[in-house]
JSON list of C-alpha atoms in Angstrom, two decimals:
[
{"chain": "S", "resi": 1, "resn": "UNK", "atom": "CA", "xyz": [130.62, -50.03, -10.17]},
{"chain": "S", "resi": 2, "resn": "UNK", "atom": "CA", "xyz": [133.11, -48.70, -7.59]},
{"chain": "S", "resi": 3, "resn": "UNK", "atom": "CA", "xyz": [136.67, -47.64, -8.59]},
{"chain": "S", "resi": 4, "resn": "UNK", "atom": "CA", "xyz": [139.25, -49.85, -8.24]},
{"chain": "S", "resi": 5, "resn": "UNK", "atom": "CA", "xyz": [141.20, -49.46, -4.68]},
{"chain": "S", "resi": 6, "resn": "UNK", "atom": "CA", "xyz": [143.95, -47.27, -5.19]},
{"chain": "S", "resi": 7, "resn": "UNK", "atom": "CA", "xyz": [147.34, -48.69, -4.28]},
{"chain": "S", "resi": 8, "resn": "UNK", "atom": "CA", "xyz": [150.01, -46.37, -2.95]},
{"chain": "S", "resi": 9, "resn": "UNK", "atom": "CA", "xyz": [153.67, -47.74, -2.48]},
{"chain": "S", "resi": 10, "resn": "UNK", "atom": "CA", "xyz": [155.93, -45.83, -0.27]},
{"chain": "S", "resi": 11, "resn": "UNK", "atom": "CA", "xyz": [159.55, -45.92, -0.26]},
{"chain": "S", "resi": 12, "resn": "UNK", "atom": "CA", "xyz": [161.36, -46.87, 3.41]},
{"chain": "S", "resi": 13, "resn": "UNK", "atom": "CA", "xyz": [162.51, -43.14, 3.28]},
{"chain": "S", "resi": 14, "resn": "UNK", "atom": "CA", "xyz": [159.11, -41.72, 2.84]},
{"chain": "S", "resi": 15, "resn": "UNK", "atom": "CA", "xyz": [157.75, -43.95, 5.43]},
{"chain": "S", "resi": 16, "resn": "UNK", "atom": "CA", "xyz": [160.22, -42.83, 8.07]},
{"chain": "S", "resi": 17, "resn": "UNK", "atom": "CA", "xyz": [159.61, -39.15, 6.87]},
{"chain": "S", "resi": 18, "resn": "UNK", "atom": "CA", "xyz": [155.70, -39.50, 7.71]},
{"chain": "S", "resi": 19, "resn": "UNK", "atom": "CA", "xyz": [156.60, -41.37, 10.85]},
{"chain": "S", "resi": 20, "resn": "UNK", "atom": "CA", "xyz": [158.94, -38.43, 12.05]},
{"chain": "S", "resi": 21, "resn": "UNK", "atom": "CA", "xyz": [156.55, -36.00, 11.23]},
{"chain": "S", "resi": 22, "resn": "UNK", "atom": "CA", "xyz": [153.73, -37.78, 12.85]},
{"chain": "S", "resi": 23, "resn": "UNK", "atom": "CA", "xyz": [155.67, -37.39, 16.36]},
{"chain": "S", "resi": 24, "resn": "UNK", "atom": "CA", "xyz": [155.68, -33.61, 16.02]},
{"chain": "S", "resi": 25, "resn": "UNK", "atom": "CA", "xyz": [153.56, -31.35, 18.15]},
{"chain": "S", "resi": 26, "resn": "UNK", "atom": "CA", "xyz": [150.09, -30.66, 16.47]},
{"chain": "S", "resi": 27, "resn": "UNK", "atom": "CA", "xyz": [149.39, -26.97, 15.10]},
{"chain": "S", "resi": 28, "resn": "UNK", "atom": "CA", "xyz": [146.97, -25.00, 16.49]},
{"chain": "S", "resi": 29, "resn": "UNK", "atom": "CA", "xyz": [145.62, -21.75, 15.77]},
{"chain": "S", "resi": 30, "resn": "UNK", "atom": "CA", "xyz": [144.72, -20.87, 19.28]},
{"chain": "S", "resi": 31, "resn": "UNK", "atom": "CA", "xyz": [148.49, -19.09, 20.11]},
{"chain": "S", "resi": 32, "resn": "UNK", "atom": "CA", "xyz": [148.36, -17.35, 16.74]},
{"chain": "S", "resi": 33, "resn": "UNK", "atom": "CA", "xyz": [145.28, -15.51, 17.50]},
{"chain": "S", "resi": 34, "resn": "UNK", "atom": "CA", "xyz": [145.79, -14.87, 21.04]},
{"chain": "S", "resi": 35, "resn": "UNK", "atom": "CA", "xyz": [149.09, -13.10, 19.97]},
{"chain": "S", "resi": 36, "resn": "UNK", "atom": "CA", "xyz": [147.23, -10.90, 17.28]},
{"chain": "S", "resi": 37, "resn": "UNK", "atom": "CA", "xyz": [144.55, -10.24, 19.95]},
{"chain": "S", "resi": 38, "resn": "UNK", "atom": "CA", "xyz": [146.90, -8.98, 22.65]},
{"chain": "S", "resi": 39, "resn": "UNK", "atom": "CA", "xyz": [149.00, -7.18, 19.80]},
{"chain": "S", "resi": 40, "resn": "UNK", "atom": "CA", "xyz": [145.62, -5.34, 18.66]},
{"chain": "S", "resi": 41, "resn": "UNK", "atom": "CA", "xyz": [145.04, -4.28, 22.21]},
{"chain": "S", "resi": 42, "resn": "UNK", "atom": "CA", "xyz": [148.20, -3.17, 22.98]},
{"chain": "S", "resi": 43, "resn": "UNK", "atom": "CA", "xyz": [147.70, -0.69, 19.73]},
{"chain": "S", "resi": 44, "resn": "UNK", "atom": "CA", "xyz": [144.40, 0.10, 20.99]},
{"chain": "S", "resi": 45, "resn": "UNK", "atom": "CA", "xyz": [145.43, 0.99, 24.54]},
{"chain": "S", "resi": 46, "resn": "UNK", "atom": "CA", "xyz": [148.52, 2.63, 24.14]},
{"chain": "S", "resi": 47, "resn": "UNK", "atom": "CA", "xyz": [149.02, 4.12, 20.67]},
{"chain": "S", "resi": 48, "resn": "UNK", "atom": "CA", "xyz": [148.02, 7.48, 22.24]},
{"chain": "S", "resi": 49, "resn": "UNK", "atom": "CA", "xyz": [151.13, 7.29, 24.66]},
{"chain": "S", "resi": 50, "resn": "UNK", "atom": "CA", "xyz": [153.29, 5.93, 21.51]},
{"chain": "S", "resi": 51, "resn": "UNK", "atom": "CA", "xyz": [152.18, 6.89, 17.77]},
{"chain": "S", "resi": 52, "resn": "UNK", "atom": "CA", "xyz": [155.01, 4.65, 16.55]},
{"chain": "S", "resi": 53, "resn": "UNK", "atom": "CA", "xyz": [153.52, 1.43, 18.09]},
{"chain": "S", "resi": 54, "resn": "UNK", "atom": "CA", "xyz": [151.40, 0.37, 15.12]},
{"chain": "S", "resi": 55, "resn": "UNK", "atom": "CA", "xyz": [154.34, 0.79, 12.66]},
{"chain": "S", "resi": 56, "resn": "UNK", "atom": "CA", "xyz": [156.53, -1.23, 15.25]},
{"chain": "S", "resi": 57, "resn": "UNK", "atom": "CA", "xyz": [153.69, -3.89, 15.37]},
{"chain": "S", "resi": 58, "resn": "UNK", "atom": "CA", "xyz": [153.59, -4.26, 11.49]},
{"chain": "S", "resi": 59, "resn": "UNK", "atom": "CA", "xyz": [157.25, -4.57, 11.40]},
{"chain": "S", "resi": 60, "resn": "UNK", "atom": "CA", "xyz": [157.10, -7.21, 13.99]},
{"chain": "S", "resi": 61, "resn": "UNK", "atom": "CA", "xyz": [154.26, -9.23, 12.07]},
{"chain": "S", "resi": 62, "resn": "UNK", "atom": "CA", "xyz": [156.21, -9.05, 9.13]},
{"chain": "S", "resi": 63, "resn": "UNK", "atom": "CA", "xyz": [159.46, -10.36, 10.60]},
{"chain": "S", "resi": 64, "resn": "UNK", "atom": "CA", "xyz": [157.11, -12.91, 12.35]},
{"chain": "S", "resi": 65, "resn": "UNK", "atom": "CA", "xyz": [155.53, -14.19, 9.85]},
{"chain": "S", "resi": 66, "resn": "UNK", "atom": "CA", "xyz": [158.68, -15.71, 8.38]},
{"chain": "S", "resi": 67, "resn": "UNK", "atom": "CA", "xyz": [159.48, -17.42, 11.68]},
{"chain": "S", "resi": 68, "resn": "UNK", "atom": "CA", "xyz": [156.00, -18.82, 12.05]},
{"chain": "S", "resi": 69, "resn": "UNK", "atom": "CA", "xyz": [156.58, -20.13, 8.54]},
{"chain": "S", "resi": 70, "resn": "UNK", "atom": "CA", "xyz": [159.62, -21.91, 9.62]},
{"chain": "S", "resi": 71, "resn": "UNK", "atom": "CA", "xyz": [158.20, -23.11, 12.70]},
{"chain": "S", "resi": 72, "resn": "UNK", "atom": "CA", "xyz": [155.17, -24.74, 10.85]},
{"chain": "S", "resi": 73, "resn": "UNK", "atom": "CA", "xyz": [157.20, -26.16, 8.53]},
{"chain": "S", "resi": 74, "resn": "UNK", "atom": "CA", "xyz": [160.00, -27.48, 10.44]},
{"chain": "S", "resi": 75, "resn": "UNK", "atom": "CA", "xyz": [158.70, -28.34, 14.09]},
{"chain": "S", "resi": 76, "resn": "UNK", "atom": "CA", "xyz": [154.90, -28.76, 13.86]},
{"chain": "S", "resi": 77, "resn": "UNK", "atom": "CA", "xyz": [152.83, -31.62, 12.66]},
{"chain": "S", "resi": 78, "resn": "UNK", "atom": "CA", "xyz": [151.35, -31.00, 8.92]},
{"chain": "S", "resi": 79, "resn": "UNK", "atom": "CA", "xyz": [148.08, -29.36, 10.11]},
{"chain": "S", "resi": 80, "resn": "UNK", "atom": "CA", "xyz": [144.76, -31.51, 9.30]},
{"chain": "S", "resi": 81, "resn": "UNK", "atom": "CA", "xyz": [142.10, -29.29, 7.77]},
{"chain": "S", "resi": 82, "resn": "UNK", "atom": "CA", "xyz": [138.74, -29.03, 9.52]},
{"chain": "S", "resi": 83, "resn": "UNK", "atom": "CA", "xyz": [135.95, -27.06, 8.99]},
{"chain": "S", "resi": 84, "resn": "UNK", "atom": "CA", "xyz": [135.29, -24.21, 11.45]},
{"chain": "S", "resi": 85, "resn": "UNK", "atom": "CA", "xyz": [131.93, -22.34, 11.35]},
{"chain": "S", "resi": 86, "resn": "UNK", "atom": "CA", "xyz": [133.82, -19.09, 12.43]},
{"chain": "S", "resi": 87, "resn": "UNK", "atom": "CA", "xyz": [136.15, -17.39, 14.26]},
{"chain": "S", "resi": 88, "resn": "UNK", "atom": "CA", "xyz": [133.17, -15.62, 15.97]},
{"chain": "S", "resi": 89, "resn": "UNK", "atom": "CA", "xyz": [134.88, -15.59, 19.51]},
{"chain": "S", "resi": 90, "resn": "UNK", "atom": "CA", "xyz": [137.88, -13.74, 18.40]},
{"chain": "S", "resi": 91, "resn": "UNK", "atom": "CA", "xyz": [135.92, -11.18, 16.87]},
{"chain": "S", "resi": 92, "resn": "UNK", "atom": "CA", "xyz": [133.90, -10.86, 19.65]},
{"chain": "S", "resi": 93, "resn": "UNK", "atom": "CA", "xyz": [137.09, -10.30, 22.04]},
{"chain": "S", "resi": 94, "resn": "UNK", "atom": "CA", "xyz": [138.28, -7.50, 19.13]},
{"chain": "S", "resi": 95, "resn": "UNK", "atom": "CA", "xyz": [134.74, -5.59, 19.61]},
{"chain": "S", "resi": 96, "resn": "UNK", "atom": "CA", "xyz": [135.06, -5.69, 23.36]},
{"chain": "S", "resi": 97, "resn": "UNK", "atom": "CA", "xyz": [138.73, -4.30, 23.25]},
{"chain": "S", "resi": 98, "resn": "UNK", "atom": "CA", "xyz": [137.65, -1.66, 20.59]},
{"chain": "S", "resi": 99, "resn": "UNK", "atom": "CA", "xyz": [134.88, -0.43, 23.51]},
{"chain": "S", "resi": 100, "resn": "UNK", "atom": "CA", "xyz": [137.41, -0.68, 26.34]},
{"chain": "S", "resi": 101, "resn": "UNK", "atom": "CA", "xyz": [139.93, 1.15, 24.50]},
{"chain": "S", "resi": 102, "resn": "UNK", "atom": "CA", "xyz": [137.73, 4.15, 24.18]},
{"chain": "S", "resi": 103, "resn": "UNK", "atom": "CA", "xyz": [137.57, 4.55, 28.07]},
{"chain": "S", "resi": 104, "resn": "UNK", "atom": "CA", "xyz": [141.26, 3.98, 28.41]},
{"chain": "S", "resi": 105, "resn": "UNK", "atom": "CA", "xyz": [142.13, 6.54, 25.41]},
{"chain": "S", "resi": 106, "resn": "UNK", "atom": "CA", "xyz": [139.59, 9.20, 26.89]},
{"chain": "S", "resi": 107, "resn": "UNK", "atom": "CA", "xyz": [141.38, 8.84, 30.27]},
{"chain": "S", "resi": 108, "resn": "UNK", "atom": "CA", "xyz": [144.88, 8.92, 29.06]},
{"chain": "S", "resi": 109, "resn": "UNK", "atom": "CA", "xyz": [144.19, 11.83, 27.28]},
{"chain": "S", "resi": 110, "resn": "UNK", "atom": "CA", "xyz": [142.21, 13.83, 29.82]},
{"chain": "S", "resi": 111, "resn": "UNK", "atom": "CA", "xyz": [143.74, 12.57, 33.04]},
{"chain": "S", "resi": 112, "resn": "UNK", "atom": "CA", "xyz": [147.31, 11.91, 31.96]},
{"chain": "S", "resi": 113, "resn": "UNK", "atom": "CA", "xyz": [147.68, 15.24, 30.05]},
{"chain": "S", "resi": 114, "resn": "UNK", "atom": "CA", "xyz": [147.10, 19.04, 30.53]},
{"chain": "S", "resi": 115, "resn": "UNK", "atom": "CA", "xyz": [145.13, 19.26, 27.12]},
{"chain": "S", "resi": 116, "resn": "UNK", "atom": "CA", "xyz": [141.85, 20.05, 29.37]},
{"chain": "S", "resi": 117, "resn": "UNK", "atom": "CA", "xyz": [143.76, 22.76, 31.35]},
{"chain": "S", "resi": 118, "resn": "UNK", "atom": "CA", "xyz": [144.91, 24.41, 27.94]},
{"chain": "S", "resi": 119, "resn": "UNK", "atom": "CA", "xyz": [141.11, 24.11, 26.37]},
{"chain": "S", "resi": 120, "resn": "UNK", "atom": "CA", "xyz": [139.76, 26.27, 29.62]},
{"chain": "S", "resi": 121, "resn": "UNK", "atom": "CA", "xyz": [142.16, 28.20, 30.88]},
{"chain": "S", "resi": 122, "resn": "UNK", "atom": "CA", "xyz": [143.60, 30.81, 28.93]},
{"chain": "S", "resi": 123, "resn": "UNK", "atom": "CA", "xyz": [146.19, 31.78, 31.64]},
{"chain": "S", "resi": 124, "resn": "UNK", "atom": "CA", "xyz": [147.74, 28.17, 31.38]},
{"chain": "S", "resi": 125, "resn": "UNK", "atom": "CA", "xyz": [151.14, 27.91, 32.44]},
{"chain": "S", "resi": 126, "resn": "UNK", "atom": "CA", "xyz": [152.96, 24.97, 31.34]},
{"chain": "S", "resi": 127, "resn": "UNK", "atom": "CA", "xyz": [155.75, 25.60, 33.88]},
{"chain": "S", "resi": 128, "resn": "UNK", "atom": "CA", "xyz": [153.27, 24.42, 36.71]},
{"chain": "S", "resi": 129, "resn": "UNK", "atom": "CA", "xyz": [152.39, 20.78, 37.63]},
{"chain": "S", "resi": 130, "resn": "UNK", "atom": "CA", "xyz": [149.71, 21.48, 39.74]},
{"chain": "S", "resi": 131, "resn": "UNK", "atom": "CA", "xyz": [146.19, 20.93, 37.99]},
{"chain": "S", "resi": 132, "resn": "UNK", "atom": "CA", "xyz": [144.39, 24.27, 37.90]},
{"chain": "S", "resi": 133, "resn": "UNK", "atom": "CA", "xyz": [140.87, 23.11, 37.04]},
{"chain": "S", "resi": 134, "resn": "UNK", "atom": "CA", "xyz": [138.64, 21.07, 39.64]},
{"chain": "S", "resi": 135, "resn": "UNK", "atom": "CA", "xyz": [139.11, 17.41, 38.88]},
{"chain": "S", "resi": 136, "resn": "UNK", "atom": "CA", "xyz": [135.34, 16.54, 38.39]},
{"chain": "S", "resi": 137, "resn": "UNK", "atom": "CA", "xyz": [135.58, 18.82, 35.33]},
{"chain": "S", "resi": 138, "resn": "UNK", "atom": "CA", "xyz": [138.26, 16.47, 33.89]},
{"chain": "S", "resi": 139, "resn": "UNK", "atom": "CA", "xyz": [136.28, 13.47, 34.88]},
{"chain": "S", "resi": 140, "resn": "UNK", "atom": "CA", "xyz": [133.14, 14.91, 32.99]},
{"chain": "S", "resi": 141, "resn": "UNK", "atom": "CA", "xyz": [135.30, 15.83, 29.82]},
{"chain": "S", "resi": 142, "resn": "UNK", "atom": "CA", "xyz": [136.48, 11.99, 30.11]},
{"chain": "S", "resi": 143, "resn": "UNK", "atom": "CA", "xyz": [133.36, 10.52, 29.93]},
{"chain": "S", "resi": 144, "resn": "UNK", "atom": "CA", "xyz": [131.97, 12.74, 27.36]},
{"chain": "S", "resi": 145, "resn": "UNK", "atom": "CA", "xyz": [134.95, 12.08, 25.09]},
{"chain": "S", "resi": 146, "resn": "UNK", "atom": "CA", "xyz": [134.41, 8.30, 25.98]},
{"chain": "S", "resi": 147, "resn": "UNK", "atom": "CA", "xyz": [130.68, 8.33, 25.17]},
{"chain": "S", "resi": 148, "resn": "UNK", "atom": "CA", "xyz": [131.55, 10.21, 21.79]},
{"chain": "S", "resi": 149, "resn": "UNK", "atom": "CA", "xyz": [134.15, 7.51, 20.98]},
{"chain": "S", "resi": 150, "resn": "UNK", "atom": "CA", "xyz": [131.80, 4.44, 21.76]},
{"chain": "S", "resi": 151, "resn": "UNK", "atom": "CA", "xyz": [128.97, 6.31, 19.76]},
{"chain": "S", "resi": 152, "resn": "UNK", "atom": "CA", "xyz": [131.61, 6.56, 16.87]},
{"chain": "S", "resi": 153, "resn": "UNK", "atom": "CA", "xyz": [132.57, 2.94, 17.11]},
{"chain": "S", "resi": 154, "resn": "UNK", "atom": "CA", "xyz": [128.89, 2.02, 17.34]},
{"chain": "S", "resi": 155, "resn": "UNK", "atom": "CA", "xyz": [128.15, 4.26, 14.12]},
{"chain": "S", "resi": 156, "resn": "UNK", "atom": "CA", "xyz": [131.24, 2.49, 12.42]},
{"chain": "S", "resi": 157, "resn": "UNK", "atom": "CA", "xyz": [129.92, -1.03, 12.99]},
{"chain": "S", "resi": 158, "resn": "UNK", "atom": "CA", "xyz": [126.22, -0.13, 11.85]},
{"chain": "S", "resi": 159, "resn": "UNK", "atom": "CA", "xyz": [127.22, 1.61, 8.86]},
{"chain": "S", "resi": 160, "resn": "UNK", "atom": "CA", "xyz": [129.89, -0.90, 7.85]},
{"chain": "S", "resi": 161, "resn": "UNK", "atom": "CA", "xyz": [128.56, -3.97, 6.48]},
{"chain": "S", "resi": 162, "resn": "UNK", "atom": "CA", "xyz": [130.27, -7.60, 7.78]},
{"chain": "S", "resi": 163, "resn": "UNK", "atom": "CA", "xyz": [130.63, -8.67, 4.66]},
{"chain": "S", "resi": 164, "resn": "UNK", "atom": "CA", "xyz": [131.02, -6.50, 1.12]},
{"chain": "S", "resi": 165, "resn": "UNK", "atom": "CA", "xyz": [128.40, -6.50, -1.28]},
{"chain": "S", "resi": 166, "resn": "UNK", "atom": "CA", "xyz": [130.36, -8.26, -3.96]},
{"chain": "S", "resi": 167, "resn": "UNK", "atom": "CA", "xyz": [131.21, -11.23, -1.41]},
{"chain": "S", "resi": 168, "resn": "UNK", "atom": "CA", "xyz": [127.51, -11.73, -0.48]},
{"chain": "S", "resi": 169, "resn": "UNK", "atom": "CA", "xyz": [126.70, -11.62, -4.51]},
{"chain": "S", "resi": 170, "resn": "UNK", "atom": "CA", "xyz": [129.00, -14.38, -4.96]},
{"chain": "S", "resi": 171, "resn": "UNK", "atom": "CA", "xyz": [128.46, -16.53, -2.29]},
{"chain": "S", "resi": 172, "resn": "UNK", "atom": "CA", "xyz": [124.69, -16.39, -3.72]},
{"chain": "S", "resi": 173, "resn": "UNK", "atom": "CA", "xyz": [126.06, -16.98, -6.92]},
{"chain": "S", "resi": 174, "resn": "UNK", "atom": "CA", "xyz": [127.89, -19.95, -5.73]},
{"chain": "S", "resi": 175, "resn": "UNK", "atom": "CA", "xyz": [124.91, -21.33, -3.60]},
{"chain": "S", "resi": 176, "resn": "UNK", "atom": "CA", "xyz": [122.64, -21.22, -7.01]},
{"chain": "S", "resi": 177, "resn": "UNK", "atom": "CA", "xyz": [125.41, -22.79, -8.63]},
{"chain": "S", "resi": 178, "resn": "UNK", "atom": "CA", "xyz": [125.36, -25.73, -6.33]},
{"chain": "S", "resi": 179, "resn": "UNK", "atom": "CA", "xyz": [121.86, -26.20, -6.24]},
{"chain": "S", "resi": 180, "resn": "UNK", "atom": "CA", "xyz": [121.39, -26.47, -9.89]},
{"chain": "S", "resi": 181, "resn": "UNK", "atom": "CA", "xyz": [124.50, -29.01, -9.59]},
{"chain": "S", "resi": 182, "resn": "UNK", "atom": "CA", "xyz": [122.49, -31.28, -7.01]},
{"chain": "S", "resi": 183, "resn": "UNK", "atom": "CA", "xyz": [118.99, -30.66, -9.01]},
{"chain": "S", "resi": 184, "resn": "UNK", "atom": "CA", "xyz": [120.95, -32.29, -12.01]},
{"chain": "S", "resi": 185, "resn": "UNK", "atom": "CA", "xyz": [122.61, -35.03, -10.19]},
{"chain": "S", "resi": 186, "resn": "UNK", "atom": "CA", "xyz": [119.23, -35.80, -8.39]},
{"chain": "S", "resi": 187, "resn": "UNK", "atom": "CA", "xyz": [117.60, -35.89, -11.98]},
{"chain": "S", "resi": 188, "resn": "UNK", "atom": "CA", "xyz": [120.22, -38.14, -13.19]},
{"chain": "S", "resi": 189, "resn": "UNK", "atom": "CA", "xyz": [119.78, -40.68, -10.34]},
{"chain": "S", "resi": 190, "resn": "UNK", "atom": "CA", "xyz": [116.08, -40.84, -11.17]},
{"chain": "S", "resi": 191, "resn": "UNK", "atom": "CA", "xyz": [116.85, -41.64, -14.65]},
{"chain": "S", "resi": 192, "resn": "UNK", "atom": "CA", "xyz": [119.36, -44.40, -13.78]},
{"chain": "S", "resi": 193, "resn": "UNK", "atom": "CA", "xyz": [116.56, -45.96, -11.46]},
{"chain": "S", "resi": 194, "resn": "UNK", "atom": "CA", "xyz": [114.23, -46.21, -14.00]}
]
């Protein structure tokens, strides 16, 4: 037997509210992800020059959450939930940003500062602006540092799992539970058919 059809009675005010919401702009997560990715890139690339950048971005995000909530509740259509396989493209963009930041960070540190001159020259004079060492030595040190940073990123990605073990265990338990329920319902169907 099928359940009786549900009857929903809406007041004219409720219908007007639903109609007004249907006219609002639909919500998309694309711009939110793009904003987070840009901010992550700025932090990765330029935190060497401005170490307070992560703190400023954190404060910006704390304040921005309130603005996003207000925008979502007042000016956007109520989101319709839909299943998504993953946010894989954004994760790949974040990975590329991390590897490119290794090159940019090493270039900023080695070519933009006098660190290498201080390391290799005991008679370094900070008052002179001329490069004391051969520029090719700086390039070699930059490439060496860049390779070290990329290797560290690679090791970090290999050593840290994408999902923690407790989450994998919970997913496995949920799959087992779902399979047991499905088997139970299948057996109930077979009994009712007989």
